[in-house]
Short mmCIF file of C-alpha atoms and ligand atoms in Angstrom, two decimals:
data_model
loop_
_atom_site.label_atom_id
_atom_site.label_comp_id
_atom_site.label_asym_id
_atom_site.label_seq_id
_atom_site.Cartn_x
_atom_site.Cartn_y
_atom_site.Cartn_z
CA MET A 1 -123.17 132.52 22.53
CA ILE A 2 -120.16 132.27 20.12
CA SER A 3 -120.29 133.77 17.59
CA LYS A 4 -120.57 133.14 14.11
CA ARG A 5 -117.87 134.47 12.79
CA VAL A 6 -116.67 131.18 14.59
CA GLN A 7 -119.36 129.39 13.65
CA SER A 8 -118.90 129.69 10.56
CA ILE A 9 -114.85 127.48 10.10
CA LYS A 10 -113.46 124.56 11.76
CA PRO A 11 -111.11 123.83 13.65
CA SER A 12 -107.56 123.09 12.33
CA PRO A 13 -107.81 119.12 10.88
CA THR A 14 -103.78 118.50 10.86
CA LEU A 15 -103.59 119.46 14.45
CA ALA A 16 -107.15 118.19 16.11
CA ILE A 17 -105.45 114.82 13.99
CA ASP A 18 -101.99 115.56 15.97
CA ALA A 19 -103.82 115.94 19.04
CA LYS A 20 -104.83 112.97 19.33
CA VAL A 21 -102.18 111.13 18.35
CA LYS A 22 -99.91 112.94 21.01
CA THR A 23 -103.61 111.32 23.64
CA LEU A 24 -103.17 107.71 22.51
CA LYS A 25 -98.56 108.04 22.24
CA GLN A 26 -99.36 108.64 26.07
CA LYS A 27 -102.12 106.01 26.94
CA GLY A 28 -98.76 103.34 25.17
CA VAL A 29 -100.89 102.82 22.45
CA ASP A 30 -98.42 102.30 19.86
CA ILE A 31 -99.07 104.59 16.80
CA ILE A 32 -96.59 105.39 13.62
CA ASN A 33 -97.02 109.33 13.09
CA PHE A 34 -97.25 110.77 9.48
CA GLY A 35 -99.98 112.86 9.98
CA VAL A 36 -98.50 116.45 11.63
CA GLY A 37 -95.88 118.09 9.34
CA GLU A 38 -93.05 119.29 11.37
CA PRO A 39 -89.13 118.42 10.89
CA ASP A 40 -88.68 115.14 13.11
CA PHE A 41 -84.75 116.82 13.97
CA ASP A 42 -84.20 118.82 17.35
CA THR A 43 -83.43 121.74 16.61
CA PRO A 44 -78.86 122.90 16.00
CA LYS A 45 -77.48 123.65 18.88
CA ASN A 46 -76.36 125.95 18.14
CA ILE A 47 -79.07 128.15 18.04
CA LYS A 48 -80.89 126.71 21.45
CA GLU A 49 -77.24 128.14 22.38
CA ALA A 50 -78.38 131.36 20.96
CA ALA A 51 -81.90 131.58 23.05
CA ILE A 52 -80.71 130.84 26.40
CA VAL A 53 -77.52 133.58 25.54
CA ALA A 54 -80.68 135.99 25.85
CA ILE A 55 -82.32 133.73 28.65
CA ASN A 56 -78.93 133.97 30.44
CA SER A 57 -78.04 138.24 29.80
CA GLY A 58 -81.99 138.44 30.55
CA PHE A 59 -83.40 140.13 27.25
CA THR A 60 -86.74 138.38 28.31
CA LYS A 61 -88.81 141.47 27.85
CA TYR A 62 -91.03 143.16 24.87
CA CYS A 63 -89.82 144.10 21.59
CA PRO A 64 -90.93 146.26 19.29
CA VAL A 65 -94.43 144.79 17.36
CA PRO A 66 -92.98 144.00 14.01
CA GLY A 67 -89.69 142.91 15.74
CA THR A 68 -86.34 144.11 16.69
CA PRO A 69 -83.71 145.00 13.91
CA GLU A 70 -81.43 142.68 14.10
CA ILE A 71 -84.49 140.03 12.74
CA LYS A 72 -84.94 142.23 10.57
CA ASN A 73 -82.07 142.72 9.45
CA ALA A 74 -81.06 139.13 9.13
CA ILE A 75 -84.72 138.28 6.77
CA ILE A 76 -83.31 141.60 4.84
CA ASN A 77 -80.31 139.42 4.32
CA LYS A 78 -81.81 135.80 4.65
CA LEU A 79 -83.94 137.42 0.63
CA GLN A 80 -81.45 139.22 -0.87
CA ARG A 81 -78.86 136.52 -0.31
CA ASP A 82 -81.89 132.92 -0.97
CA ASN A 83 -84.05 135.13 -2.74
CA ASN A 84 -81.62 138.47 -4.87
CA THR A 85 -84.49 140.54 -4.06
CA VAL A 86 -84.09 144.41 -1.43
CA TYR A 87 -86.38 144.47 1.59
CA LEU A 88 -85.98 147.67 3.73
CA PRO A 89 -86.51 147.39 7.80
CA GLU A 90 -90.06 148.76 7.10
CA GLN A 91 -91.00 146.10 4.71
CA ILE A 92 -91.04 143.50 6.88
CA ILE A 93 -93.03 142.22 10.50
CA VAL A 94 -92.43 139.40 12.20
CA SER A 95 -95.25 137.01 14.02
CA SER A 96 -95.87 134.35 15.97
CA GLY A 97 -95.44 131.98 12.96
CA ALA A 98 -96.40 131.87 9.08
CA LYS A 99 -99.84 131.42 10.32
CA HIS A 100 -99.97 133.96 12.08
CA SER A 101 -98.60 136.39 9.66
CA LEU A 102 -101.19 135.03 7.34
CA TYR A 103 -103.71 134.84 9.82
CA ASN A 104 -102.70 138.65 10.52
CA LEU A 105 -102.05 139.23 6.27
CA PHE A 106 -106.12 138.41 6.14
CA GLN A 107 -107.62 140.81 8.82
CA ALA A 108 -105.50 143.89 7.07
CA ILE A 109 -106.33 143.17 3.22
CA ILE A 110 -110.17 141.45 3.07
CA ASP A 111 -112.84 143.62 3.44
CA PRO A 112 -116.08 142.11 3.51
CA GLU A 113 -117.19 139.44 0.30
CA ASP A 114 -113.49 140.38 -1.45
CA GLU A 115 -112.02 136.62 -3.13
CA VAL A 116 -109.15 135.15 -3.15
CA ILE A 117 -108.01 133.10 -5.18
CA ILE A 118 -106.91 129.35 -3.67
CA PRO A 119 -105.32 126.22 -5.72
CA ALA A 120 -106.86 122.82 -4.03
CA PRO A 121 -105.16 120.98 -3.09
CA TYR A 122 -104.59 123.68 -0.30
CA TRP A 123 -102.99 124.34 3.34
CA VAL A 124 -105.61 123.37 5.71
CA SER A 125 -105.60 127.56 7.06
CA TYR A 126 -106.52 128.81 3.74
CA THR A 127 -109.83 128.90 3.92
CA ASP A 128 -110.78 129.25 7.16
CA MET A 129 -108.24 132.86 8.12
CA VAL A 130 -110.27 134.18 4.46
CA ILE A 131 -113.37 132.83 6.17
CA LEU A 132 -112.40 134.55 9.78
CA ALA A 133 -111.37 137.71 7.83
CA GLY A 134 -114.69 137.55 6.08
CA GLY A 135 -113.98 137.49 2.56
CA LYS A 136 -114.84 134.50 0.04
CA PRO A 137 -111.95 131.31 -1.40
CA VAL A 138 -112.86 130.74 -3.77
CA ILE A 139 -111.08 127.97 -5.28
CA ILE A 140 -109.64 126.32 -7.79
CA ASN A 141 -108.74 122.77 -8.10
CA SER A 142 -106.09 121.10 -9.47
CA THR A 143 -105.65 117.33 -9.59
CA ASP A 144 -102.48 114.89 -9.99
CA LYS A 145 -102.01 115.07 -14.08
CA THR A 146 -101.85 119.41 -14.01
CA ASN A 147 -98.89 118.00 -10.98
CA PHE A 148 -101.71 118.99 -9.02
CA LYS A 149 -100.85 122.86 -10.63
CA ILE A 150 -102.61 125.65 -12.24
CA THR A 151 -102.84 128.29 -14.58
CA GLY A 152 -101.92 131.76 -15.62
CA ASP A 153 -105.74 130.40 -17.68
CA CYS A 154 -107.17 129.09 -14.81
CA ILE A 155 -106.83 132.09 -12.96
CA LYS A 156 -108.48 133.84 -15.78
CA LYS A 157 -111.61 132.41 -15.67
CA LEU A 158 -112.50 133.15 -11.97
CA ILE A 159 -110.94 136.76 -11.90
CA THR A 160 -114.52 138.95 -10.69
CA ASP A 161 -114.32 142.73 -9.47
CA LYS A 162 -114.22 140.73 -5.85
CA THR A 163 -111.20 139.08 -7.14
CA LYS A 164 -108.46 139.98 -3.91
CA ALA A 165 -105.12 138.13 -3.01
CA ILE A 166 -104.67 134.85 -4.40
CA ILE A 167 -102.68 132.60 -2.79
CA ILE A 168 -99.87 130.65 -4.06
CA ASN A 169 -97.42 128.02 -1.90
CA SER A 170 -94.81 126.28 -3.57
CA PRO A 171 -93.47 123.44 -2.64
CA SER A 172 -97.05 123.05 -1.58
CA ASN A 173 -98.43 121.20 1.62
CA PRO A 174 -99.73 118.63 0.95
CA THR A 175 -98.78 118.19 -2.20
CA GLY A 176 -94.85 118.54 -2.51
CA SER A 177 -95.15 120.35 -6.05
CA THR A 178 -92.92 123.09 -6.70
CA TYR A 179 -93.71 125.68 -9.22
CA TYR A 180 -90.84 126.47 -11.71
CA SER A 181 -89.79 130.31 -12.66
CA ASN A 182 -91.60 130.04 -15.74
CA GLU A 183 -94.81 128.76 -14.52
CA LEU A 184 -94.34 131.66 -11.36
CA LYS A 185 -94.03 134.05 -14.98
CA GLU A 186 -97.11 132.95 -16.21
CA ILE A 187 -99.69 133.58 -12.70
CA VAL A 188 -97.62 136.80 -12.65
CA GLN A 189 -98.49 139.04 -16.30
CA VAL A 190 -102.17 137.53 -15.44
CA CYS A 191 -101.79 138.58 -11.78
CA LEU A 192 -100.32 142.05 -12.85
CA GLU A 193 -102.72 142.68 -15.59
CA ASN A 194 -105.84 142.31 -13.43
CA LYS A 195 -103.94 143.93 -9.86
CA ILE A 196 -104.40 141.49 -8.23
CA LEU A 197 -102.16 140.34 -4.05
CA ILE A 198 -100.35 137.51 -5.15
CA ILE A 199 -100.03 135.83 -1.21
CA SER A 200 -96.80 133.47 -1.95
CA ASP A 201 -95.86 131.20 0.73
CA GLU A 202 -92.82 129.83 0.81
CA ILE A 203 -92.48 128.16 3.79
CA TYR A 204 -90.90 124.84 1.92
CA GLU A 205 -88.29 126.93 0.11
CA LYS A 206 -85.12 125.39 1.37
CA LEU A 207 -86.41 121.27 0.98
CA VAL A 208 -86.84 120.78 -2.93
CA TYR A 209 -84.97 117.60 -4.63
CA ASP A 210 -83.25 116.06 -7.29
CA ASN A 211 -81.55 119.09 -7.97
CA PHE A 212 -84.60 121.09 -8.63
CA LYS A 213 -83.84 124.97 -8.35
CA PHE A 214 -86.58 126.82 -6.23
CA THR A 215 -87.46 130.15 -7.08
CA SER A 216 -89.26 133.00 -4.86
CA VAL A 217 -93.19 134.43 -6.91
CA VAL A 218 -90.52 137.96 -6.09
CA GLN A 219 -87.65 136.90 -8.55
CA VAL A 220 -89.19 136.14 -11.90
CA SER A 221 -90.28 138.88 -12.45
CA PRO A 222 -89.20 142.77 -11.87
CA GLN A 223 -92.19 144.04 -11.28
CA ALA A 224 -93.32 140.88 -9.08
CA LYS A 225 -92.11 142.14 -5.78
CA ASP A 226 -94.73 145.02 -6.39
CA ILE A 227 -98.22 142.75 -6.56
CA THR A 228 -96.86 140.16 -3.80
CA ILE A 229 -96.29 139.52 -0.03
CA LEU A 230 -93.62 136.92 0.87
CA ILE A 231 -94.59 134.97 3.54
CA ASN A 232 -91.48 132.55 5.11
CA GLY A 233 -90.52 130.87 8.24
CA ILE A 234 -87.97 128.93 10.51
CA SER A 235 -90.58 126.53 11.20
CA LYS A 236 -89.46 123.20 8.42
CA ALA A 237 -86.10 124.31 7.22
CA TYR A 238 -84.27 125.12 11.51
CA ALA A 239 -86.64 122.17 12.64
CA MET A 240 -88.03 125.34 15.07
CA THR A 241 -92.11 124.39 14.42
CA GLY A 242 -92.82 124.17 18.09
CA TRP A 243 -90.47 128.43 18.39
CA ARG A 244 -92.74 129.81 16.02
CA ILE A 245 -90.90 133.09 14.00
CA GLY A 246 -92.08 133.32 11.01
CA TYR A 247 -92.81 136.43 8.86
CA ALA A 248 -94.00 138.58 6.19
CA ALA A 249 -92.46 140.62 3.15
CA GLY A 250 -94.06 143.14 1.60
CA ASN A 251 -95.22 146.59 0.84
CA LYS A 252 -94.89 148.68 3.63
CA GLU A 253 -98.45 150.23 3.75
CA ILE A 254 -99.78 145.63 3.68
CA ILE A 255 -96.88 145.68 6.51
CA SER A 256 -97.72 148.51 8.67
CA ALA A 257 -101.07 147.57 8.57
CA MET A 258 -100.42 143.75 9.72
CA THR A 259 -98.10 145.45 12.11
CA LYS A 260 -101.17 147.64 14.03
CA ILE A 261 -103.49 144.57 14.22
CA GLN A 262 -101.45 142.60 15.46
CA SER A 263 -100.07 145.45 18.56
CA GLN A 264 -103.75 145.29 19.39
CA SER A 265 -103.20 141.36 19.71
CA THR A 266 -100.29 139.82 20.19
CA SER A 267 -97.71 142.44 20.27
CA ASN A 268 -94.36 141.34 19.45
CA ALA A 269 -92.80 137.88 18.60
CA SER A 270 -91.11 136.08 21.62
CA SER A 271 -88.51 137.92 21.55
CA ILE A 272 -85.83 134.28 23.10
CA SER A 273 -87.10 132.42 20.03
CA ILE A 274 -86.33 136.08 18.43
CA LYS A 275 -83.12 135.74 19.01
CA ALA A 276 -82.69 132.14 17.91
CA ALA A 277 -84.36 132.99 14.77
CA VAL A 278 -82.27 135.17 14.18
CA GLU A 279 -78.84 132.48 15.17
CA ALA A 280 -80.64 130.28 12.72
CA LEU A 281 -80.52 132.98 10.51
CA ASN A 282 -76.90 134.25 10.27
CA GLY A 283 -75.45 131.13 12.10
CA THR A 284 -73.83 128.49 9.62
CA GLN A 285 -76.79 126.96 7.19
CA GLU A 286 -75.12 123.32 6.86
CA TYR A 287 -77.08 121.39 8.39
CA LEU A 288 -79.91 122.81 5.69
CA GLU A 289 -78.21 120.47 4.26
CA ILE A 290 -77.86 117.22 5.42
CA MET A 291 -81.95 117.22 6.12
CA ARG A 292 -82.87 118.36 3.02
CA LYS A 293 -81.16 115.10 1.95
CA GLU A 294 -82.72 113.03 4.68
CA PHE A 295 -86.26 113.66 3.48
CA GLU A 296 -85.31 113.32 -0.43
CA LYS A 297 -84.28 109.57 1.01
CA ARG A 298 -87.46 109.09 3.17
CA ARG A 299 -89.27 110.57 -0.19
CA ASP A 300 -87.62 108.38 -2.76
CA TYR A 301 -88.42 104.99 -0.04
CA ILE A 302 -92.24 106.22 0.57
CA VAL A 303 -92.85 107.29 -2.91
CA ASP A 304 -91.18 103.26 -4.27
CA ARG A 305 -93.37 101.48 -1.72
CA LEU A 306 -96.25 103.15 -1.79
CA ASN A 307 -96.91 102.34 -5.45
CA ALA A 308 -95.77 99.04 -4.93
CA ILE A 309 -98.77 98.33 -2.85
CA LYS A 310 -101.81 97.88 -5.19
CA GLY A 311 -104.87 100.71 -5.37
CA ILE A 312 -101.60 103.61 -4.37
CA ASN A 313 -100.59 105.81 -7.04
CA CYS A 314 -98.40 108.51 -5.53
CA GLN A 315 -96.86 111.31 -7.94
CA LYS A 316 -92.89 111.69 -6.71
CA PRO A 317 -93.47 115.41 -5.44
CA GLU A 318 -89.81 117.90 -5.67
CA GLY A 319 -90.56 119.76 -2.38
CA ALA A 320 -92.05 119.92 0.79
CA PHE A 321 -92.25 116.25 3.65
CA TYR A 322 -95.73 115.40 2.01
CA VAL A 323 -96.32 112.56 -0.52
CA PHE A 324 -100.88 112.82 -1.67
CA PRO A 325 -100.92 109.64 -2.99
CA ASN A 326 -104.42 108.61 -4.88
CA ILE A 327 -107.10 106.29 -2.82
CA SER A 328 -110.02 106.64 -5.05
CA ALA A 329 -108.64 102.30 -5.90
CA ILE A 330 -108.95 101.88 -2.30
CA LEU A 331 -112.86 103.66 -1.51
CA ASN A 332 -116.05 101.06 -1.71
CA LYS A 333 -113.88 98.13 -0.70
CA SER A 334 -114.82 97.08 3.07
CA PHE A 335 -113.09 95.44 6.68
CA ASN A 336 -115.34 93.05 8.62
CA GLY A 337 -118.45 93.80 6.14
CA LYS A 338 -118.15 97.47 6.94
CA ILE A 339 -117.57 99.66 3.48
CA ILE A 340 -114.70 102.58 3.92
CA GLY A 341 -115.96 104.93 1.13
CA SER A 342 -115.14 108.91 1.46
CA ASP A 343 -110.99 109.97 2.72
CA ILE A 344 -112.37 110.20 5.85
CA GLU A 345 -113.31 106.17 6.63
CA PHE A 346 -109.96 105.36 5.60
CA THR A 347 -107.75 107.30 7.95
CA ASP A 348 -110.08 106.24 10.85
CA TYR A 349 -109.69 102.75 9.37
CA LEU A 350 -106.03 102.88 9.51
CA LEU A 351 -105.85 105.21 12.85
CA ASP A 352 -108.22 102.24 14.26
CA GLN A 353 -106.07 99.07 12.37
CA ALA A 354 -103.17 99.80 11.52
CA LYS A 355 -101.96 102.94 14.08
CA ILE A 356 -101.04 104.49 11.96
CA ALA A 357 -102.08 108.19 10.76
CA VAL A 358 -102.43 110.64 8.43
CA VAL A 359 -105.01 112.69 7.48
CA PRO A 360 -107.35 112.72 4.62
CA GLY A 361 -107.04 114.22 1.51
CA SER A 362 -110.97 116.34 1.60
CA ALA A 363 -108.80 118.57 4.97
CA PHE A 364 -107.06 119.52 1.52
CA GLY A 365 -110.20 120.12 -0.77
CA ALA A 366 -109.10 116.52 -2.11
CA LYS A 367 -111.21 113.68 -1.28
CA GLU A 368 -109.72 110.57 -2.86
CA HIS A 369 -106.25 111.07 -1.48
CA ILE A 370 -104.52 110.55 1.51
CA ARG A 371 -101.27 112.92 3.28
CA ILE A 372 -98.28 111.27 4.28
CA SER A 373 -96.61 113.51 5.97
CA TYR A 374 -91.53 111.87 5.44
CA ALA A 375 -91.28 113.71 8.50
CA ASN A 376 -89.91 110.42 10.67
CA SER A 377 -87.32 108.19 10.31
CA ILE A 378 -86.62 105.68 7.86
CA GLU A 379 -87.17 102.61 10.27
CA ASN A 380 -90.49 103.97 10.98
CA ILE A 381 -91.31 105.33 7.75
CA LYS A 382 -90.85 101.48 6.86
CA LYS A 383 -92.73 100.07 9.83
CA GLY A 384 -95.60 102.44 9.07
CA ILE A 385 -96.02 101.57 4.98
CA ASP A 386 -95.29 97.50 6.85
CA ARG A 387 -98.99 97.72 8.05
CA LEU A 388 -100.31 100.30 5.66
CA GLU A 389 -99.52 97.08 3.10
CA THR A 390 -101.34 94.67 5.46
CA ALA A 391 -103.55 96.87 5.86
CA LEU A 392 -104.55 97.28 2.78
CA LYS A 393 -104.50 92.84 2.40
CA ASN A 394 -107.79 93.02 4.90
CA LEU A 395 -109.82 95.18 2.35
CA ILE A 396 -112.61 92.88 0.26
N1 LIG B 1 -97.80 127.29 6.01
C1 LIG B 1 -97.99 125.99 5.21
C2 LIG B 1 -97.67 125.58 4.09
C3 LIG B 1 -98.19 125.35 6.26
O1 LIG B 1 -97.58 123.71 5.99
C4 LIG B 1 -96.97 125.19 7.54
C5 LIG B 1 -97.25 124.56 9.09
N2 LIG B 1 -96.86 125.11 10.10
C6 LIG B 1 -98.24 126.98 7.65
C7 LIG B 1 -98.07 127.23 6.38
C8 LIG B 1 -97.62 128.10 9.43
O2 LIG B 1 -95.78 127.24 10.34
P1 LIG B 1 -95.85 128.07 10.78
O3 LIG B 1 -96.53 128.84 11.74
O4 LIG B 1 -94.81 126.54 11.66
O5 LIG B 1 -94.70 129.11 10.50
N1 LIG B 2 -98.30 123.16 8.62
C1 LIG B 2 -98.61 121.47 9.58
C2 LIG B 2 -98.99 120.27 9.02
O1 LIG B 2 -100.19 120.70 7.88
C3 LIG B 2 -98.64 121.86 10.81
C4 LIG B 2 -100.00 121.53 11.64
C5 LIG B 2 -101.26 122.47 11.28
O2 LIG B 2 -100.51 124.17 11.57
O3 LIG B 2 -101.75 123.08 10.52
O4 LIG B 2 -99.32 119.52 9.05
#
């Protein structure tokens, strides 16, 4: 009954863990959720009010499929203001989340057997979305020894006549690693020479620490913009995960193909969320810094705590709200006579015994790690890491 295409993919592991945690919480189990990646802050008030005005004024009908002129202008202004790059309205499409933008993009560019290079550790949905579009994910592994980054030389080795695109996600989910402008420049050069499209997922752009200056892929050389589809959204920066607004910017033929797909599937993103997104992008930006500073404090706290635990080795990432500690020294220890032999068994153990939810590294193509989202209050982080520490003491 179910198509082979669908049988070839798995459900999103991050959302599956979040659903499990929410069910346990509803049953009254006291779980600390380090699983899903979503800001714990509330959406700022001015943004909510813009949505209420949209409802009350009847802005509740279909909109143009790729977004209203108003939201496109807000995005164009944002890209000029923050990323110093000029786009035209026909180079922008607004979708129901950055995930949806990525989905449309893969459907628009991939022919059967086309290859997409994906640096690992990667966000859970890239590989399955490529497969669903009929393409082939080609994974480049990177480790904590290179700060989970790849270079132009790594890419060169994997290029074939089927290579269509590469995904760059900086700051990265799950590692938090962030590329410097000169590192991006080298990658862009290889892609230009080999006519490879760059899909630059910049959704964590606003969450960078230690005075790191974010640079968009499109900024690193004059030709970079021509070969890049920039993906961004408002979920992470403005604490708006549930509103479902993301966007893509780039080559107008590709944007037009994405619009065609969207016109035959979901039509426009929610009109009410579009109005809220206009306010997010055009209104005051002052709370971005408040949230960023709070995330930075939590990152500093969690990294110090984790590295003080025997068996855990955690890098201090410069972006996003994840840490991705190496847990290989813990694997093959046992609890009550049962060996914990994999990252999945370890995360199950943490959920059952310590009541903390984290995501196994294998979901991101790195099975010696776990992902911990610190988009949680300092009190909860403290409580959760205390529990982790106790759970590890119980392993022999
Ligand atoms: N890209 C990355 C790297 C992500 O972590 C997420 C998380 N949700 C998304 C894209 C999609 O975000 P959204 O659909 O909420 O805009
Ligand atoms: N991107 C977030 C995460 O990795 C949200 C869940 C999802 O969309 O997969 O946890």
